[in-house]
Amino acid sequence: MRGEPRQRRSRQGRDWRSWFGRFLPERPADRPRRGSRPRSRRPADPAARRSRWLGLGLAGGSALALLALLSAPIFAVADVHISGTRHLSQTEVVRLAGLDTSASVYSLDEGTAKQRLESSPWVRTAQVTASLPAQVSIQVEEWQPVATFRSGGAALWYLSSQSVALGQVPAGADVAGLVAIQGPPGREPKAGARPLEPRLLVDLVNLDRQLPALTGQQVKRFEIDGCGNLNLVTAKGWTALFGRVLTPEELAAFPGKVTSLQTLARSGVVDFNSPDLTYVNVENAGNPAVGYKPKPTPTPKPTPTPKPTTTPRGPATAAPTATPSAPLAPQLTVPACV
């Protein structure tokens, strides 16, 4: 009959598989034999199908309800407590942390807010903590400025101890106690940039603190010209010349020049309080030079005018001829920076 497996029989009319079957492992009862008809599937239970769809609907509804609850106005950030700021305003801190838009305490990523805050040149470290129902606490540690820097006639900037430009100095701000540095004309620094080498700034800050004890004079400002020459201008008026501070070799030689100035001050050879002192040149640390104002030349005493005497007339003499004057000396020119 069509559809039934064909049985192979031996010549004697017996099925040869019945003899070999004793050596084969038995098949499970529920596994159909090869070539047999497949078993019919049991009809699905409508009740089970309804319960499955009901479970999926409840899960989706619960997820939507949870999302609606988390985005509810009651959990929107409404109270931000900020501590540790001196130069940054609360508005700037909120903007840097990304809380200037309506956000929920559940959607706030504290790690991301911390990284955003620490990307500001002013922020040294930051800590962000969210608490229910709608509070966020931000603790900030700022970099403290140690100097002010001005490039030519541009705006005045705060510098940190790492020589990083923190921000512009507001008009009327108190900068007493900060080292004043006048840089060469050029581009105005940007926030986060380093207009000076950090090692040079450290040396300038230390020298600013040491000079009053050495010479009795306060540092008015440091000046760096377009050639990279560093000068120290005191409140008394005299200037200390240190030479160029551009290359690594010149920066490495700067502490030796400061030591030369210290040795000169301790020796007592130079009167740093003299009003005639104009400069102290320590560019050559082994052979410092000192300059004073030239002394005024004494005014000559007037001599009495002799009485006129009559002399006999002699033969007329020709008037003296004018001699050509000597040419003017050429004007001294300062060589350009190399």
Short mmCIF file of C-alpha atoms in Angstrom, two decimals:
data_model
loop_
_atom_site.label_atom_id
_atom_site.label_comp_id
_atom_site.label_asym_id
_atom_site.label_seq_id
_atom_site.Cartn_x
_atom_site.Cartn_y
_atom_site.Cartn_z
CA MET A 1 0.00 0.00 0.00
CA ARG A 2 1.25 3.46 -0.87
CA GLY A 3 2.54 5.38 2.09
CA GLU A 4 3.67 2.33 4.09
CA PRO A 5 7.38 1.53 4.35
CA ARG A 6 8.55 -1.08 1.97
CA GLN A 7 9.73 -4.19 3.69
CA ARG A 8 12.70 -6.07 2.35
CA ARG A 9 12.45 -9.80 2.54
CA SER A 10 14.98 -12.51 2.03
CA ARG A 11 14.56 -15.33 -0.43
CA GLN A 12 12.91 -17.43 2.24
CA GLY A 13 10.28 -14.67 2.64
CA ARG A 14 11.46 -13.40 6.04
CA ASP A 15 12.22 -9.82 6.93
CA TRP A 16 15.99 -9.63 7.45
CA ARG A 17 15.65 -6.62 9.78
CA SER A 18 13.95 -8.76 12.40
CA TRP A 19 17.12 -10.81 12.78
CA PHE A 20 19.53 -7.80 12.92
CA GLY A 21 17.19 -5.88 15.19
CA ARG A 22 18.25 -7.94 18.17
CA PHE A 23 21.75 -6.40 17.93
CA LEU A 24 20.55 -2.76 17.58
CA PRO A 25 19.77 -0.50 20.59
CA GLU A 26 16.13 -0.04 21.30
CA ARG A 27 14.58 3.29 20.24
CA PRO A 28 12.54 5.36 22.63
CA ALA A 29 8.87 4.67 22.47
CA ASP A 30 7.97 8.27 21.65
CA ARG A 31 10.46 8.55 18.78
CA PRO A 32 8.83 7.67 15.46
CA ARG A 33 10.55 5.26 13.25
CA ARG A 34 12.03 6.49 10.02
CA GLY A 35 9.46 6.50 7.28
CA SER A 36 6.48 6.34 9.68
CA ARG A 37 3.74 8.94 9.71
CA PRO A 38 4.23 12.00 11.97
CA ARG A 39 2.06 12.22 14.99
CA SER A 40 -0.64 14.85 14.94
CA ARG A 41 -0.12 17.93 17.21
CA ARG A 42 -2.40 18.48 20.08
CA PRO A 43 -4.67 21.48 19.63
CA ALA A 44 -3.56 24.64 21.52
CA ASP A 45 -5.38 25.48 24.68
CA PRO A 46 -7.21 28.84 24.28
CA ALA A 47 -7.00 29.50 28.00
CA ALA A 48 -3.21 29.14 28.01
CA ARG A 49 -2.93 31.47 25.04
CA ARG A 50 -5.06 34.09 26.78
CA SER A 51 -3.00 33.90 29.96
CA ARG A 52 0.22 34.33 27.99
CA TRP A 53 -1.03 37.48 26.26
CA LEU A 54 -2.37 38.77 29.54
CA GLY A 55 1.07 38.39 31.16
CA LEU A 56 2.76 40.26 28.32
CA GLY A 57 0.24 43.07 28.59
CA LEU A 58 0.75 43.38 32.33
CA ALA A 59 4.55 43.50 31.91
CA GLY A 60 4.33 46.24 29.26
CA GLY A 61 1.87 48.24 31.31
CA SER A 62 4.07 47.99 34.37
CA ALA A 63 7.09 49.25 32.39
CA LEU A 64 5.12 52.22 31.06
CA ALA A 65 3.81 53.01 34.51
CA LEU A 66 7.34 52.89 35.93
CA LEU A 67 8.64 55.25 33.25
CA ALA A 68 5.79 57.65 33.91
CA LEU A 69 6.50 57.51 37.63
CA LEU A 70 10.22 58.19 37.21
CA SER A 71 9.55 61.17 34.96
CA ALA A 72 6.92 62.60 37.27
CA PRO A 73 7.39 66.25 38.30
CA ILE A 74 7.88 65.22 41.91
CA PHE A 75 11.25 63.64 40.99
CA ALA A 76 12.47 66.56 38.84
CA VAL A 77 15.60 68.19 40.29
CA ALA A 78 14.37 71.19 42.24
CA ASP A 79 16.98 71.77 44.96
CA VAL A 80 20.71 71.99 44.13
CA HIS A 81 23.07 72.57 47.05
CA ILE A 82 26.55 73.82 46.02
CA SER A 83 29.55 74.22 48.32
CA GLY A 84 33.25 75.04 47.95
CA THR A 85 33.05 77.69 45.22
CA ARG A 86 34.76 81.09 45.38
CA HIS A 87 35.11 82.17 41.76
CA LEU A 88 32.46 80.10 39.97
CA SER A 89 28.87 81.22 40.40
CA GLN A 90 26.05 78.80 41.21
CA THR A 91 24.60 79.33 37.74
CA GLU A 92 27.90 78.28 36.14
CA VAL A 93 28.15 75.19 38.35
CA VAL A 94 24.58 74.12 37.52
CA ARG A 95 25.27 74.61 33.81
CA LEU A 96 28.55 72.67 33.94
CA ALA A 97 26.88 69.77 35.75
CA GLY A 98 24.13 69.62 33.09
CA LEU A 99 21.35 70.47 35.54
CA ASP A 100 20.18 73.60 33.76
CA THR A 101 17.54 71.52 31.95
CA SER A 102 14.63 69.71 33.57
CA ALA A 103 16.07 66.38 34.70
CA SER A 104 14.97 63.67 37.07
CA VAL A 105 17.08 62.43 39.96
CA TYR A 106 16.67 58.94 38.49
CA SER A 107 18.05 59.96 35.08
CA LEU A 108 20.98 61.91 36.59
CA ASP A 109 24.33 60.19 35.98
CA GLU A 110 26.51 61.30 38.87
CA GLY A 111 29.73 60.15 37.17
CA THR A 112 28.96 62.11 34.00
CA ALA A 113 28.10 65.23 36.01
CA LYS A 114 31.41 64.90 37.90
CA GLN A 115 33.39 64.65 34.64
CA ARG A 116 31.58 67.67 33.20
CA LEU A 117 32.43 69.74 36.27
CA GLU A 118 36.09 68.72 36.31
CA SER A 119 36.44 69.72 32.65
CA SER A 120 36.34 73.36 33.80
CA PRO A 121 39.78 74.94 34.38
CA TRP A 122 38.54 76.27 37.73
CA VAL A 123 37.47 72.88 39.15
CA ARG A 124 40.15 70.72 40.74
CA THR A 125 37.81 68.00 42.08
CA ALA A 126 34.04 67.61 42.25
CA GLN A 127 31.55 65.31 43.96
CA VAL A 128 27.89 64.95 42.89
CA THR A 129 25.28 63.17 45.02
CA ALA A 130 21.56 62.81 44.26
CA SER A 131 18.93 62.10 46.92
CA LEU A 132 15.17 61.60 46.87
CA PRO A 133 12.86 63.10 46.07
CA ALA A 134 14.51 65.98 44.12
CA GLN A 135 17.76 67.06 45.78
CA VAL A 136 21.29 67.19 44.29
CA SER A 137 24.40 68.06 46.32
CA ILE A 138 27.55 69.32 44.53
CA GLN A 139 30.83 69.76 46.39
CA VAL A 140 33.57 71.57 44.44
CA GLU A 141 37.25 72.21 45.16
CA GLU A 142 38.58 75.04 43.02
CA TRP A 143 42.11 75.81 41.86
CA GLN A 144 43.36 78.91 43.67
CA PRO A 145 45.11 81.57 41.54
CA VAL A 146 48.70 82.42 42.45
CA ALA A 147 49.44 85.01 39.75
CA THR A 148 47.92 87.32 37.18
CA PHE A 149 49.07 87.40 33.57
CA ARG A 150 48.56 89.99 30.86
CA SER A 151 49.71 89.56 27.27
CA GLY A 152 50.57 93.02 25.97
CA GLY A 153 47.53 95.23 26.45
CA ALA A 154 45.02 92.38 26.52
CA ALA A 155 42.80 91.34 29.42
CA LEU A 156 44.16 90.26 32.79
CA TRP A 157 43.98 86.52 33.54
CA TYR A 158 44.24 84.39 36.67
CA LEU A 159 46.96 81.70 36.66
CA SER A 160 46.92 78.59 38.83
CA SER A 161 50.00 77.00 40.39
CA GLN A 162 50.09 74.74 37.31
CA SER A 163 50.39 77.84 35.08
CA VAL A 164 46.88 77.23 33.69
CA ALA A 165 44.79 80.22 32.64
CA LEU A 166 41.71 79.91 34.86
CA GLY A 167 39.68 82.87 33.66
CA GLN A 168 39.71 86.63 33.20
CA VAL A 169 40.03 88.88 36.23
CA PRO A 170 36.78 90.82 36.69
CA ALA A 171 36.97 94.59 36.71
CA GLY A 172 37.65 95.90 40.19
CA ALA A 173 38.69 92.50 41.59
CA ASP A 174 41.21 92.45 44.43
CA VAL A 175 44.46 90.93 43.15
CA ALA A 176 46.61 91.83 46.15
CA GLY A 177 48.95 89.02 47.08
CA LEU A 178 49.09 87.62 43.54
CA VAL A 179 52.28 87.73 41.48
CA ALA A 180 51.88 90.20 38.61
CA ILE A 181 53.36 89.05 35.28
CA GLN A 182 53.42 91.25 32.19
CA GLY A 183 53.90 89.07 29.13
CA PRO A 184 55.01 90.01 25.62
CA PRO A 185 52.53 91.33 23.08
CA GLY A 186 50.73 88.52 21.33
CA ARG A 187 47.65 86.40 21.45
CA GLU A 188 45.50 86.52 24.53
CA PRO A 189 45.55 83.17 26.39
CA LYS A 190 42.49 80.94 26.38
CA ALA A 191 40.92 79.27 29.39
CA GLY A 192 42.81 76.05 30.13
CA ALA A 193 45.96 77.10 28.21
CA ARG A 194 49.45 77.54 29.71
CA PRO A 195 50.94 80.93 28.78
CA LEU A 196 54.06 80.21 30.89
CA GLU A 197 56.20 77.21 31.65
CA PRO A 198 55.04 75.76 35.01
CA ARG A 199 58.61 75.54 36.34
CA LEU A 200 59.20 79.22 35.52
CA LEU A 201 56.01 80.26 37.32
CA VAL A 202 57.08 78.32 40.42
CA ASP A 203 60.46 80.11 40.41
CA LEU A 204 58.79 83.51 40.03
CA VAL A 205 56.39 82.86 42.91
CA ASN A 206 59.27 81.75 45.15
CA LEU A 207 61.36 84.80 44.20
CA ASP A 208 58.41 87.09 44.91
CA ARG A 209 58.25 85.68 48.44
CA GLN A 210 62.01 85.74 49.07
CA LEU A 211 62.93 89.21 47.77
CA PRO A 212 61.55 91.25 50.71
CA ALA A 213 63.70 89.29 53.17
CA LEU A 214 66.79 89.64 50.95
CA THR A 215 66.65 93.27 49.87
CA GLY A 216 63.83 94.82 51.85
CA GLN A 217 62.01 95.52 48.59
CA GLN A 218 58.68 94.29 47.29
CA VAL A 219 58.23 92.92 43.77
CA LYS A 220 56.03 95.20 41.73
CA ARG A 221 55.82 92.98 38.66
CA PHE A 222 57.72 90.63 36.38
CA GLU A 223 58.14 91.60 32.73
CA ILE A 224 58.87 89.35 29.75
CA ASP A 225 59.61 91.18 26.51
CA GLY A 226 59.21 90.00 22.94
CA CYS A 227 62.70 88.46 22.97
CA GLY A 228 61.97 86.36 26.05
CA ASN A 229 64.06 88.46 28.44
CA LEU A 230 62.84 88.42 32.03
CA ASN A 231 63.03 91.51 34.23
CA LEU A 232 61.97 92.04 37.83
CA VAL A 233 60.68 95.52 38.63
CA THR A 234 60.70 96.45 42.32
CA ALA A 235 58.42 98.87 44.10
CA LYS A 236 61.51 101.05 44.77
CA GLY A 237 62.11 101.42 41.05
CA TRP A 238 65.28 99.44 40.32
CA THR A 239 65.18 96.42 38.00
CA ALA A 240 66.80 93.00 38.14
CA LEU A 241 67.79 91.66 34.71
CA PHE A 242 67.81 87.86 34.27
CA GLY A 243 68.14 87.44 30.50
CA ARG A 244 66.24 85.02 28.29
CA VAL A 245 63.98 82.30 29.69
CA LEU A 246 62.72 80.53 26.57
CA THR A 247 64.67 77.32 25.99
CA PRO A 248 64.97 74.43 28.48
CA GLU A 249 68.65 75.33 29.01
CA GLU A 250 67.75 78.94 29.82
CA LEU A 251 65.02 77.84 32.21
CA ALA A 252 67.44 75.47 33.93
CA ALA A 253 69.94 78.33 34.39
CA PHE A 254 67.40 80.67 36.00
CA PRO A 255 67.73 79.31 39.59
CA GLY A 256 71.48 79.97 39.41
CA LYS A 257 70.82 83.61 38.53
CA VAL A 258 68.47 83.90 41.50
CA THR A 259 71.22 82.47 43.71
CA SER A 260 73.62 85.11 42.35
CA LEU A 261 71.15 87.84 43.34
CA GLN A 262 70.80 86.31 46.80
CA THR A 263 74.58 86.19 47.25
CA LEU A 264 74.88 89.82 46.16
CA ALA A 265 72.20 90.85 48.64
CA ARG A 266 73.81 89.00 51.56
CA SER A 267 77.25 90.43 50.84
CA GLY A 268 76.11 93.96 51.63
CA VAL A 269 78.04 95.42 48.71
CA VAL A 270 74.93 96.87 47.08
CA ASP A 271 72.62 99.31 48.83
CA PHE A 272 69.25 98.18 47.51
CA ASN A 273 67.55 101.11 49.25
CA SER A 274 69.62 103.69 47.41
CA PRO A 275 67.51 106.02 45.23
CA ASP A 276 70.34 106.05 42.68
CA LEU A 277 70.24 102.27 42.07
CA THR A 278 68.79 101.58 38.61
CA TYR A 279 69.50 97.93 37.82
CA VAL A 280 71.16 94.72 38.94
CA ASN A 281 72.19 92.52 36.02
CA VAL A 282 72.58 88.84 36.92
CA GLU A 283 72.30 87.51 33.37
CA ASN A 284 75.87 86.32 33.86
CA ALA A 285 75.46 84.63 37.22
CA GLY A 286 79.22 84.50 37.83
CA ASN A 287 79.77 88.21 37.15
CA PRO A 288 76.79 90.35 38.20
CA ALA A 289 76.74 94.05 37.35
CA VAL A 290 75.14 96.98 39.16
CA GLY A 291 74.08 100.27 37.60
CA TYR A 292 73.46 103.64 39.27
CA LYS A 293 72.12 106.96 38.11
CA PRO A 294 74.87 109.27 36.82
CA LYS A 295 75.91 111.91 39.33
CA PRO A 296 75.02 115.45 38.25
CA THR A 297 77.98 117.55 37.08
CA PRO A 298 78.75 120.50 39.37
CA THR A 299 77.73 123.91 38.05
CA PRO A 300 80.84 126.07 37.36
CA LYS A 301 81.18 129.27 39.38
CA PRO A 302 80.75 132.47 37.37
CA THR A 303 84.01 134.37 36.71
CA PRO A 304 84.13 138.18 36.95
CA THR A 305 84.00 140.03 33.65
CA PRO A 306 87.20 142.05 33.02
CA LYS A 307 86.91 145.77 32.34
CA PRO A 308 87.26 146.78 28.69
CA THR A 309 90.59 148.37 27.73
CA THR A 310 91.36 150.60 24.76
CA THR A 311 93.82 149.28 22.21
CA PRO A 312 95.34 151.09 19.24
CA ARG A 313 93.82 150.46 15.91
CA GLY A 314 95.76 148.28 13.56
CA PRO A 315 95.30 147.23 9.96
CA ALA A 316 91.93 145.73 9.12
CA THR A 317 91.86 141.97 9.13
CA ALA A 318 89.65 139.74 7.02
CA ALA A 319 86.72 138.07 8.69
CA PRO A 320 87.32 134.40 9.58
CA THR A 321 85.87 131.93 7.14
CA ALA A 322 83.45 129.32 8.42
CA THR A 323 84.85 125.81 8.64
CA PRO A 324 82.63 122.84 7.75
CA SER A 325 81.17 121.13 10.84
CA ALA A 326 81.84 117.46 11.59
CA PRO A 327 79.16 115.00 10.43
CA LEU A 328 76.67 113.74 13.03
CA ALA A 329 77.33 110.37 14.62
CA PRO A 330 75.10 107.58 13.31
CA GLN A 331 72.13 106.67 15.54
CA LEU A 332 72.56 103.54 17.62
CA THR A 333 70.21 100.75 16.57
CA VAL A 334 69.20 97.84 18.75
CA PRO A 335 69.57 94.48 16.97
CA ALA A 336 66.44 92.42 16.58
CA CYS A 337 65.80 89.30 18.65
CA VAL A 338 67.54 86.19 17.38
#
